[in-house]
Structures are given as C-alpha cells and as structure tokens.
Amino acid sequence: MDRSTDTALGSSLPAADVAGAYDRAGALLTVDLDAIRANYRLLRAQAGGALVAGIMKADAYGLGMARIAPVLAAEGCRVFFTAHLDEAIRLRPMIPADRAIYVLHGPMPGTADDFVAHGIAPVLNDAGQAREWIAAGRRLGRRLPAAIQVDTGMSRMGMSPADLEALGAPAAWLREIAPAFLMSHLACADEAVHPMNAAQLARFEALRARFPGLPCSLANSSGVFLGSAFHYDIVRPGAALYGINPHPGSINPMRAVAALQARIVQVRDVEDGAIVGYGARFTADGPRRIATIAVGYADGWLRALTNRGHAFVDGVRVPVAGTVSMDSITLDVSAIPRERIAPGLAVELLGPHQHVDEVAAQAGTIGYEVLTRLGSRFHRVYANA
Ligand SMILES: *Cc1c(COP(=O)(O)O)cnc(C)c1O
C-alpha cells in the first residue's frame, strides 16, 4: 500500500520512513464511520421516540472510542455508557461537556470524588453503592446525579429485592441524590421468543411503579427490536451500532462496520502428507499451496478457529490449515492461481465475504467477543471521517 494511507490517518511520518504504516503492520483494520452513523440512525428510527444512548465500553467494542464517540455525539447522541470509571474519564474530553456519561459498574468504594471531578455519573447497582453515593453527596453538600439499576432476573447487576428493602421507601432515599433514570438489563433479548423477555418486562413494570416520574431504560441492541413495549425513554445499544446482528437467525439490518485484511508473509508448495502447524493438526491430502498470514491469536483471531476458520482471496474462500499460532495463521490457498499469491498480498478476514457474526459462529462464540478482541497491532484506518 502506498503512503497515502498515512495521509488519510493524519499522521506525519518522518521523510526517512520508506514504508507506509500499513506495510509495517500485519493487517489493516478499517472502521467505517459512515456505517456507524447509519446504524445509529436506524436504531433511532426503530426506537420510536426513545433517546438512543451509545455504549462505549471496551473501547467501543474494540473499534476505537476516540474516533467513534465524537461521531455519535455529532449524530445527536446525548447519553453514553462505559463499564469502568477509567473508560469514562478517557471518554469525557472526547465528547461535548453537555453529554452525560454513566458508568455501568457504579461507584467502587472511594471513587466518588473522581466521578464528581470529571462530571461522570454512576449507575447504582446495590444498596452499598447507593449509600456510597448518598454519603458523597452529603459530604459535598449537593445531590449527585446517578442512574438506578434494578435486577429483573439476570442476577448480575442491579438492586435485588433485598437491596430495595434495605434502602427503604424510594421516595426517601431518592431525595438524597439526583436520580436520572431507572434501568434494568435483559438476559435473553437476542432470542425474541424467549420467555425471559416478557418476564423481565413484567418485573420492570412492577418495579418502576415504585419510582414514579423517573424515566426508564430497559433495551440493549436486541431489545430495541423486541417492540415498543421495551423502548421506554432511553435505549442502550452497543453491538448493533458496531454491525453485529441484533436478531440472530434473521437478516441483519445493521451495516458492517469493521473490515480486516491480513497480509501474506510467505507462500510455499507442500507435498502430499506434509504436516502444517503446531501439534501437526493438519496433514496435506495431496500437493497443497500454503500461505502464512501475519495475524494470530495474539491479534484476537481466536485459536478455536484452528482447522475451522476461513479467509477470502479475490472473493474465493480459503480454509485455515492447522493450528492458529500467536502471530500467524496458515491458509490452504491451493484454489487460488499461483500468480495471484505473493508476500504482501492482503487477504480478507472480515469484509464483504465474511461477517464478524460468521467468524464468531465458526469459533463457537458471539460477534461481541470477536470484535472486542481485535488486536492492537493492526494498522487502523477510519473511513468516512
Ligand atoms: C453491554 C450493555 C449494553 C449494550 O448491549 P448490546 O447487546 O451490546 O447492545 C446495554 N446495557 C448494559 C447494562 C450493558 O452491560
């Protein structure tokens, strides 16, 4: 690839650098910011009048919060979520000061001052976190903003019946903070017919009656597609923004966001019976051509794809041959004309022929895990900035 890639990235390489940044990396990860804009708009249309928040945890599902958060803010996104306080502190200067940031894990003991100093609010997940936040407010002499999460059946985070009982009447303790909204999280939203959805909705309805006047939030990406009963005032999509199918089994309405091209390091012709890779897990069943690409499990290309995954060359599917190594993968490219295959050539790992959800299915996992593991060694380009 020529040096215009660097120009597109806005980086200024010293003149002595002869190779472009992509030439020095093993793979090129392209994040399509226009696809993120389109996905945000589609979610907004789908969510009726509900406010569409943006989930930024894990560096925007591995795709780069610093570039994605400002794009969503420009689209009108007013509420952002991270998992950790550190992520929220990093996010704060990336978006306008009038946009709210909530930390899903809530205030760990002793962190209240950091929240306040950076203009970040927690989600309060149990009685202990609520007391921590109330105490901080008393100490600082003002009601501090927070969201309140109730558990409606997932038993992961959010106030249990015991927490709510311990805190007493909401009308009393809510006066001690500045409550922004009430939220809960769905365990099975990606399975539209799962009985958990209706059960959690009913439980949320019962609980929110105890918090009259508070805006409500229940739906993640898949929840947005469960119908208007699940929308309430704020929806919280993450995965769908980044192109993951919010309703597996049906046609994906979201645009793909990530494309990954890996470079060929070496090409060799092997004889019938040749062993390929660690553990001798692949044996050539005839003369084969093997191309080694510069991506491995250290880059998030899961080792579970050993002898299972695929790449694409000129749109032709080429299987992984043998074990996925830390820094490289061997592909059986026998189907590709020899003159097309050479060191430096880019092969498609994610792109028009292979979606992140398909890679995940082959690896026995979900698209979320594939995206969030995509490695830090790739050369990254943000298209349509
Ligand atoms: C991660 C998360 C979301 C976003 O979920 P997606 O399935 O990625 O849309 C929403 N709410 C909470 C509480 C989460 O932890």
Short mmCIF file of C-alpha atoms and ligand atoms in Angstrom, two decimals:
data_model
loop_
_atom_site.label_atom_id
_atom_site.label_comp_id
_atom_site.label_asym_id
_atom_site.label_seq_id
_atom_site.Cartn_x
_atom_site.Cartn_y
_atom_site.Cartn_z
CA MET A 1 0.00 0.00 0.00
CA ASP A 2 1.27 3.48 -0.76
CA ARG A 3 1.86 6.27 1.69
CA SER A 4 -1.50 7.94 1.12
CA THR A 5 -2.77 5.69 3.92
CA ASP A 6 -0.72 7.69 6.35
CA THR A 7 -2.06 10.92 4.97
CA ALA A 8 -5.58 9.59 5.39
CA LEU A 9 -4.77 8.88 9.02
CA GLY A 10 -3.48 12.36 9.55
CA SER A 11 -0.19 11.08 10.92
CA SER A 12 3.01 12.73 9.83
CA LEU A 13 5.76 10.21 9.30
CA PRO A 14 9.34 11.39 9.08
CA ALA A 15 10.55 11.58 5.48
CA ALA A 16 13.08 8.83 6.15
CA ASP A 17 10.27 6.31 6.54
CA VAL A 18 10.11 4.47 3.25
CA ALA A 19 7.36 2.04 4.07
CA GLY A 20 3.81 3.17 4.88
CA ALA A 21 2.33 2.30 8.25
CA TYR A 22 0.25 -0.47 6.71
CA ASP A 23 3.34 -2.04 5.20
CA ARG A 24 4.86 -2.29 8.65
CA ALA A 25 1.79 -3.88 10.28
CA GLY A 26 0.47 -7.37 9.77
CA ALA A 27 -3.05 -6.32 8.97
CA LEU A 28 -5.29 -3.40 8.15
CA LEU A 29 -8.41 -2.81 10.23
CA THR A 30 -10.83 -0.40 8.60
CA VAL A 31 -13.62 1.06 10.70
CA ASP A 32 -16.38 2.60 8.58
CA LEU A 33 -17.68 5.63 10.47
CA ASP A 34 -20.47 6.10 7.93
CA ALA A 35 -21.75 2.63 8.78
CA ILE A 36 -21.83 3.65 12.45
CA ARG A 37 -23.80 6.79 11.55
CA ALA A 38 -26.25 4.71 9.50
CA ASN A 39 -26.62 2.17 12.31
CA TYR A 40 -27.28 4.91 14.86
CA ARG A 41 -30.00 6.40 12.61
CA LEU A 42 -31.59 3.02 12.02
CA LEU A 43 -31.70 2.38 15.78
CA ARG A 44 -33.23 5.79 16.34
CA ALA A 45 -35.96 5.09 13.77
CA GLN A 46 -36.56 1.67 15.30
CA ALA A 47 -36.75 3.02 18.87
CA GLY A 48 -39.69 5.33 18.21
CA GLY A 49 -39.22 8.45 20.28
CA ALA A 50 -36.81 6.93 22.77
CA LEU A 51 -33.43 8.54 23.25
CA VAL A 52 -30.68 6.33 21.79
CA ALA A 53 -27.64 6.12 24.05
CA GLY A 54 -24.25 4.86 22.89
CA ILE A 55 -22.41 2.06 24.68
CA MET A 56 -18.66 2.77 24.66
CA LYS A 57 -17.36 0.01 26.93
CA ALA A 58 -14.23 -1.95 25.96
CA ASP A 59 -13.04 0.90 23.68
CA ALA A 60 -16.32 0.90 21.73
CA TYR A 61 -16.32 -2.89 21.39
CA GLY A 62 -12.70 -2.82 20.29
CA LEU A 63 -13.24 -0.41 17.41
CA GLY A 64 -11.92 2.80 18.95
CA MET A 65 -13.91 5.04 21.28
CA ALA A 66 -11.79 8.12 20.48
CA ARG A 67 -12.99 8.11 16.87
CA ILE A 68 -16.48 6.71 17.39
CA ALA A 69 -17.78 8.71 20.37
CA PRO A 70 -17.44 12.11 18.60
CA VAL A 71 -19.27 10.70 15.57
CA LEU A 72 -22.20 9.59 17.74
CA ALA A 73 -22.17 12.91 19.60
CA ALA A 74 -22.42 14.70 16.25
CA GLU A 75 -25.39 12.47 15.39
CA GLY A 76 -27.13 13.80 18.48
CA CYS A 77 -26.31 11.05 20.96
CA ARG A 78 -26.78 12.61 24.40
CA VAL A 79 -26.08 9.69 26.75
CA PHE A 80 -23.01 7.44 26.81
CA PHE A 81 -22.21 4.39 28.91
CA THR A 82 -18.91 2.80 29.85
CA ALA A 83 -18.29 -0.19 32.12
CA HIS A 84 -15.44 1.32 34.16
CA LEU A 85 -14.73 4.74 35.62
CA ASP A 86 -11.33 4.81 33.85
CA GLU A 87 -13.07 4.37 30.50
CA ALA A 88 -15.45 7.20 31.36
CA ILE A 89 -12.60 9.54 32.32
CA ARG A 90 -10.95 8.82 28.98
CA LEU A 91 -14.25 9.42 27.16
CA ARG A 92 -15.02 12.74 28.89
CA PRO A 93 -12.84 15.05 26.73
CA MET A 94 -13.87 13.22 23.54
CA ILE A 95 -17.48 14.47 23.66
CA PRO A 96 -19.14 17.80 24.48
CA ALA A 97 -19.47 18.60 28.18
CA ASP A 98 -23.28 18.62 27.99
CA ARG A 99 -23.40 14.89 27.11
CA ALA A 100 -23.98 12.53 30.02
CA ILE A 101 -21.68 9.61 30.81
CA TYR A 102 -22.80 6.75 33.07
CA VAL A 103 -20.52 4.07 34.47
CA LEU A 104 -22.33 0.74 34.44
CA HIS A 105 -20.27 -0.79 37.24
CA GLY A 106 -21.17 2.04 39.58
CA PRO A 107 -19.01 3.70 42.23
CA MET A 108 -16.35 1.46 43.72
CA PRO A 109 -15.55 2.46 47.32
CA GLY A 110 -13.51 5.65 47.40
CA THR A 111 -14.12 6.72 43.78
CA ALA A 112 -16.92 9.26 44.32
CA ASP A 113 -14.61 12.28 44.11
CA ASP A 114 -13.24 11.11 40.75
CA PHE A 115 -16.78 10.82 39.39
CA VAL A 116 -17.63 14.33 40.55
CA ALA A 117 -14.35 15.86 39.38
CA HIS A 118 -14.85 14.57 35.84
CA GLY A 119 -18.58 15.19 35.56
CA ILE A 120 -19.41 11.49 35.34
CA ALA A 121 -22.38 9.72 36.92
CA PRO A 122 -22.61 6.14 38.14
CA VAL A 123 -25.26 3.51 37.76
CA LEU A 124 -26.16 2.47 41.32
CA ASN A 125 -26.39 -1.32 41.42
CA ASP A 126 -26.96 -2.21 45.04
CA ALA A 127 -27.67 -0.74 48.46
CA GLY A 128 -23.96 -0.34 49.19
CA GLN A 129 -23.36 1.73 46.05
CA ALA A 130 -26.44 3.85 46.81
CA ARG A 131 -25.17 4.52 50.34
CA GLU A 132 -21.71 5.38 48.98
CA TRP A 133 -23.28 7.90 46.61
CA ILE A 134 -25.60 9.38 49.22
CA ALA A 135 -22.67 9.79 51.62
CA ALA A 136 -20.60 11.54 48.94
CA GLY A 137 -23.49 13.91 48.25
CA ARG A 138 -23.84 14.76 51.93
CA ARG A 139 -20.11 15.35 52.19
CA LEU A 140 -20.12 17.66 49.16
CA GLY A 141 -23.37 19.33 50.16
CA ARG A 142 -25.33 18.56 46.98
CA ARG A 143 -27.42 15.90 45.35
CA LEU A 144 -25.22 13.96 42.94
CA PRO A 145 -26.63 12.56 39.67
CA ALA A 146 -26.95 8.80 39.21
CA ALA A 147 -28.96 6.18 37.35
CA ILE A 148 -30.52 3.35 39.34
CA GLN A 149 -30.37 -0.22 38.11
CA VAL A 150 -32.82 -2.83 39.33
CA ASP A 151 -32.35 -6.54 38.71
CA THR A 152 -35.29 -8.02 36.81
CA GLY A 153 -34.00 -11.58 36.62
CA MET A 154 -30.44 -11.67 35.31
CA SER A 155 -28.82 -11.71 38.76
CA ARG A 156 -25.71 -9.94 37.51
CA MET A 157 -26.02 -6.28 38.45
CA GLY A 158 -28.79 -4.12 39.76
CA MET A 159 -30.71 -3.86 43.02
CA SER A 160 -32.24 -7.05 44.32
CA PRO A 161 -35.46 -7.10 46.37
CA ALA A 162 -33.23 -7.25 49.47
CA ASP A 163 -31.32 -4.12 48.38
CA LEU A 164 -34.56 -2.24 47.79
CA GLU A 165 -35.89 -3.33 51.16
CA ALA A 166 -32.67 -2.31 52.91
CA LEU A 167 -32.82 1.17 51.37
CA GLY A 168 -36.43 1.73 52.39
CA ALA A 169 -39.00 3.78 50.52
CA PRO A 170 -37.50 5.11 47.25
CA ALA A 171 -39.23 8.45 47.79
CA ALA A 172 -37.00 8.97 50.84
CA TRP A 173 -33.54 7.95 49.57
CA LEU A 174 -34.06 9.35 46.07
CA ARG A 175 -34.31 12.78 47.71
CA GLU A 176 -30.67 12.41 48.70
CA ILE A 177 -29.42 12.06 45.12
CA ALA A 178 -30.33 13.49 41.70
CA PRO A 179 -31.86 10.39 40.06
CA ALA A 180 -31.64 10.50 36.26
CA PHE A 181 -33.43 7.30 35.22
CA LEU A 182 -34.29 3.76 36.25
CA MET A 183 -32.78 0.92 34.25
CA SER A 184 -32.56 -2.85 34.01
CA HIS A 185 -30.87 -5.26 31.59
CA LEU A 186 -32.32 -8.10 29.52
CA ALA A 187 -30.71 -11.54 29.68
CA CYS A 188 -32.18 -13.08 26.50
CA ALA A 189 -33.16 -10.22 24.19
CA ASP A 190 -31.34 -11.86 21.25
CA GLU A 191 -33.92 -14.68 21.40
CA ALA A 192 -37.15 -12.84 20.63
CA VAL A 193 -39.41 -15.69 21.74
CA HIS A 194 -37.56 -16.43 24.98
CA PRO A 195 -39.98 -16.26 27.95
CA MET A 196 -37.39 -14.27 29.94
CA ASN A 197 -38.20 -11.18 27.86
CA ALA A 198 -41.85 -10.99 28.93
CA ALA A 199 -40.94 -11.99 32.48
CA GLN A 200 -38.32 -9.24 32.80
CA LEU A 201 -40.67 -6.70 31.22
CA ALA A 202 -43.39 -7.56 33.77
CA ARG A 203 -40.89 -7.35 36.63
CA PHE A 204 -39.61 -3.99 35.37
CA GLU A 205 -43.19 -2.68 35.13
CA ALA A 206 -43.84 -3.68 38.74
CA LEU A 207 -40.60 -2.12 39.99
CA ARG A 208 -40.89 1.14 38.13
CA ALA A 209 -44.25 1.78 39.77
CA ARG A 210 -42.20 2.31 42.93
CA PHE A 211 -40.16 5.04 41.20
CA PRO A 212 -42.92 7.30 39.86
CA GLY A 213 -41.83 10.04 37.48
CA LEU A 214 -38.38 8.56 36.73
CA PRO A 215 -37.53 7.99 33.05
CA CYS A 216 -36.87 4.32 32.26
CA SER A 217 -34.41 2.25 30.20
CA LEU A 218 -34.54 -1.50 29.52
CA ALA A 219 -33.43 -2.35 25.96
CA ASN A 220 -29.96 -3.21 24.68
CA SER A 221 -29.46 -3.62 20.89
CA SER A 222 -31.65 -6.70 20.60
CA GLY A 223 -34.20 -5.20 22.98
CA VAL A 224 -34.73 -2.33 20.54
CA PHE A 225 -36.11 -4.93 18.10
CA LEU A 226 -38.49 -6.55 20.61
CA GLY A 227 -41.19 -3.94 20.09
CA SER A 228 -42.24 -0.62 21.54
CA ALA A 229 -43.11 -2.07 24.97
CA PHE A 230 -39.37 -2.46 25.56
CA HIS A 231 -38.33 1.04 24.46
CA TYR A 232 -39.34 3.30 27.37
CA ASP A 233 -37.37 6.58 27.40
CA ILE A 234 -33.77 5.52 26.68
CA VAL A 235 -32.44 2.52 24.75
CA ARG A 236 -28.85 1.34 25.19
CA PRO A 237 -27.49 -0.30 22.04
CA GLY A 238 -23.86 -1.34 21.74
CA ALA A 239 -23.44 -4.34 19.45
CA ALA A 240 -25.86 -3.18 16.76
CA LEU A 241 -24.03 0.14 16.42
CA TYR A 242 -20.93 -1.87 15.55
CA GLY A 243 -22.65 -4.06 12.96
CA ILE A 244 -23.49 -7.17 14.98
CA ASN A 245 -26.87 -8.69 14.09
CA PRO A 246 -29.33 -7.78 16.87
CA HIS A 247 -31.66 -10.62 15.93
CA PRO A 248 -29.62 -13.67 15.00
CA GLY A 249 -31.38 -16.00 12.61
CA SER A 250 -32.95 -13.15 10.64
CA ILE A 251 -31.36 -10.90 8.04
CA ASN A 252 -29.01 -8.43 9.70
CA PRO A 253 -30.46 -4.91 9.38
CA MET A 254 -27.21 -3.26 10.51
CA ARG A 255 -24.34 -2.19 8.27
CA ALA A 256 -20.99 -3.93 8.79
CA VAL A 257 -18.53 -1.57 10.48
CA ALA A 258 -15.23 -3.48 10.67
CA ALA A 259 -13.15 -4.83 7.79
CA LEU A 260 -9.89 -6.70 8.38
CA GLN A 261 -7.27 -7.54 5.77
CA ALA A 262 -4.24 -9.59 6.72
CA ARG A 263 -1.03 -9.71 4.75
CA ILE A 264 0.64 -12.79 3.39
CA VAL A 265 4.11 -13.32 4.84
CA GLN A 266 5.15 -16.42 2.92
CA VAL A 267 3.84 -18.88 0.33
CA ARG A 268 5.00 -22.48 -0.08
CA ASP A 269 4.02 -25.55 -2.01
CA VAL A 270 3.90 -28.69 0.14
CA GLU A 271 3.78 -32.33 -0.85
CA ASP A 272 1.15 -34.93 -0.16
CA GLY A 273 1.37 -35.92 3.51
CA ALA A 274 3.13 -32.72 4.67
CA ILE A 275 2.44 -31.50 8.22
CA VAL A 276 1.29 -27.91 8.74
CA GLY A 277 1.44 -26.00 12.01
CA TYR A 278 1.70 -26.64 15.78
CA GLY A 279 0.53 -30.01 17.01
CA ALA A 280 0.59 -31.44 13.48
CA ARG A 281 -3.16 -30.91 13.30
CA PHE A 282 -3.22 -30.58 9.51
CA THR A 283 -1.84 -33.10 7.04
CA ALA A 284 -1.89 -32.26 3.33
CA ASP A 285 -4.10 -34.75 1.47
CA GLY A 286 -2.25 -34.10 -1.78
CA PRO A 287 0.04 -31.39 -3.08
CA ARG A 288 -1.08 -28.16 -1.43
CA ARG A 289 -0.18 -24.47 -1.51
CA ILE A 290 0.05 -22.90 1.93
CA ALA A 291 0.07 -19.15 2.59
CA THR A 292 1.07 -17.85 6.02
CA ILE A 293 -0.66 -14.61 7.07
CA ALA A 294 0.52 -12.13 9.71
CA VAL A 295 -2.41 -12.39 12.14
CA GLY A 296 -2.74 -14.83 15.02
CA TYR A 297 -4.48 -15.36 18.32
CA ALA A 298 -2.49 -12.54 19.90
CA ASP A 299 -4.40 -10.31 17.48
CA GLY A 300 -7.71 -11.74 18.59
CA TRP A 301 -8.12 -14.25 15.78
CA LEU A 302 -9.30 -16.97 18.08
CA ARG A 303 -7.35 -20.21 18.39
CA ALA A 304 -10.69 -22.01 18.28
CA LEU A 305 -10.58 -21.29 14.52
CA THR A 306 -7.84 -23.93 14.15
CA ASN A 307 -8.73 -26.05 11.08
CA ARG A 308 -12.14 -24.31 11.02
CA GLY A 309 -11.95 -20.67 10.03
CA HIS A 310 -11.59 -19.18 6.57
CA ALA A 311 -10.17 -16.20 4.77
CA PHE A 312 -11.03 -14.90 1.29
CA VAL A 313 -8.72 -14.17 -1.62
CA ASP A 314 -10.36 -12.41 -4.56
CA GLY A 315 -13.67 -13.49 -3.06
CA VAL A 316 -12.62 -17.16 -3.05
CA ARG A 317 -12.88 -18.94 0.29
CA VAL A 318 -9.59 -20.39 1.58
CA PRO A 319 -9.63 -22.55 4.72
CA VAL A 320 -7.38 -22.29 7.76
CA ALA A 321 -4.95 -25.21 7.57
CA GLY A 322 -3.78 -26.29 11.01
CA THR A 323 -3.40 -24.51 14.31
CA VAL A 324 -3.83 -20.76 14.70
CA SER A 325 -0.46 -19.52 16.05
CA MET A 326 0.19 -16.47 18.19
CA ASP A 327 1.28 -14.26 15.29
CA SER A 328 0.33 -16.18 12.18
CA ILE A 329 -2.17 -18.46 10.51
CA THR A 330 -1.60 -20.93 7.70
CA LEU A 331 -4.19 -20.98 4.91
CA ASP A 332 -4.71 -23.57 2.21
CA VAL A 333 -4.72 -21.36 -0.89
CA SER A 334 -4.50 -24.21 -3.43
CA ALA A 335 -7.67 -22.92 -5.10
CA ILE A 336 -6.03 -19.61 -5.98
CA PRO A 337 -3.88 -19.24 -9.11
CA ARG A 338 -0.20 -19.22 -8.13
CA GLU A 339 0.49 -15.89 -9.77
CA ARG A 340 -2.14 -14.20 -7.55
CA ILE A 341 -0.47 -15.24 -4.30
CA ALA A 342 2.60 -13.38 -3.13
CA PRO A 343 4.06 -11.99 0.09
CA GLY A 344 2.43 -8.68 0.93
CA LEU A 345 -0.90 -9.54 -0.67
CA ALA A 346 -3.88 -8.75 1.58
CA VAL A 347 -6.44 -11.45 2.28
CA GLU A 348 -9.88 -10.74 3.70
CA LEU A 349 -10.63 -11.87 7.26
CA LEU A 350 -13.59 -9.52 7.79
CA GLY A 351 -15.28 -7.83 4.89
CA PRO A 352 -17.92 -8.28 2.20
CA HIS A 353 -17.46 -12.07 2.12
CA GLN A 354 -17.13 -12.74 5.84
CA HIS A 355 -19.11 -11.03 8.60
CA VAL A 356 -17.97 -10.88 12.22
CA ASP A 357 -21.01 -12.96 13.25
CA GLU A 358 -19.95 -15.77 10.86
CA VAL A 359 -16.41 -15.81 12.24
CA ALA A 360 -17.86 -15.94 15.73
CA ALA A 361 -20.13 -18.87 14.85
CA GLN A 362 -17.16 -20.80 13.45
CA ALA A 363 -15.22 -20.13 16.66
CA GLY A 364 -18.13 -21.16 18.86
CA THR A 365 -18.63 -17.66 20.28
CA ILE A 366 -20.50 -14.42 19.58
CA GLY A 367 -19.60 -11.41 17.46
CA TYR A 368 -19.12 -9.37 20.63
CA GLU A 369 -16.13 -11.48 21.61
CA VAL A 370 -14.53 -11.39 18.16
CA LEU A 371 -14.82 -7.59 17.93
CA THR A 372 -13.65 -6.82 21.45
CA ARG A 373 -10.56 -8.98 20.98
CA LEU A 374 -9.41 -7.43 17.70
CA GLY A 375 -5.81 -6.66 18.33
CA SER A 376 -3.78 -3.56 18.95
CA ARG A 377 -1.14 -4.46 16.35
CA PHE A 378 -3.34 -3.77 13.36
CA HIS A 379 -2.89 -0.64 11.34
CA ARG A 380 -6.20 1.14 11.80
CA VAL A 381 -7.92 3.37 9.30
CA TYR A 382 -11.16 5.24 9.96
CA ALA A 383 -13.09 5.59 6.71
CA ASN A 384 -15.58 8.37 6.01
CA ALA A 385 -14.47 10.57 8.87
C1 LIG B 1 -23.24 -4.01 27.30
C2 LIG B 1 -24.55 -3.46 27.79
C3 LIG B 1 -25.48 -2.92 26.90
C4 LIG B 1 -25.30 -3.00 25.39
O1 LIG B 1 -25.63 -4.31 25.00
P1 LIG B 1 -25.62 -4.73 23.44
O2 LIG B 1 -26.17 -6.11 23.48
O3 LIG B 1 -24.22 -4.69 23.00
O4 LIG B 1 -26.48 -3.77 22.72
C5 LIG B 1 -26.61 -2.31 27.42
N1 LIG B 1 -26.83 -2.28 28.76
C6 LIG B 1 -25.97 -2.83 29.65
C7 LIG B 1 -26.28 -2.77 31.09
C8 LIG B 1 -24.81 -3.45 29.19
O5 LIG B 1 -23.98 -4.02 30.07
#
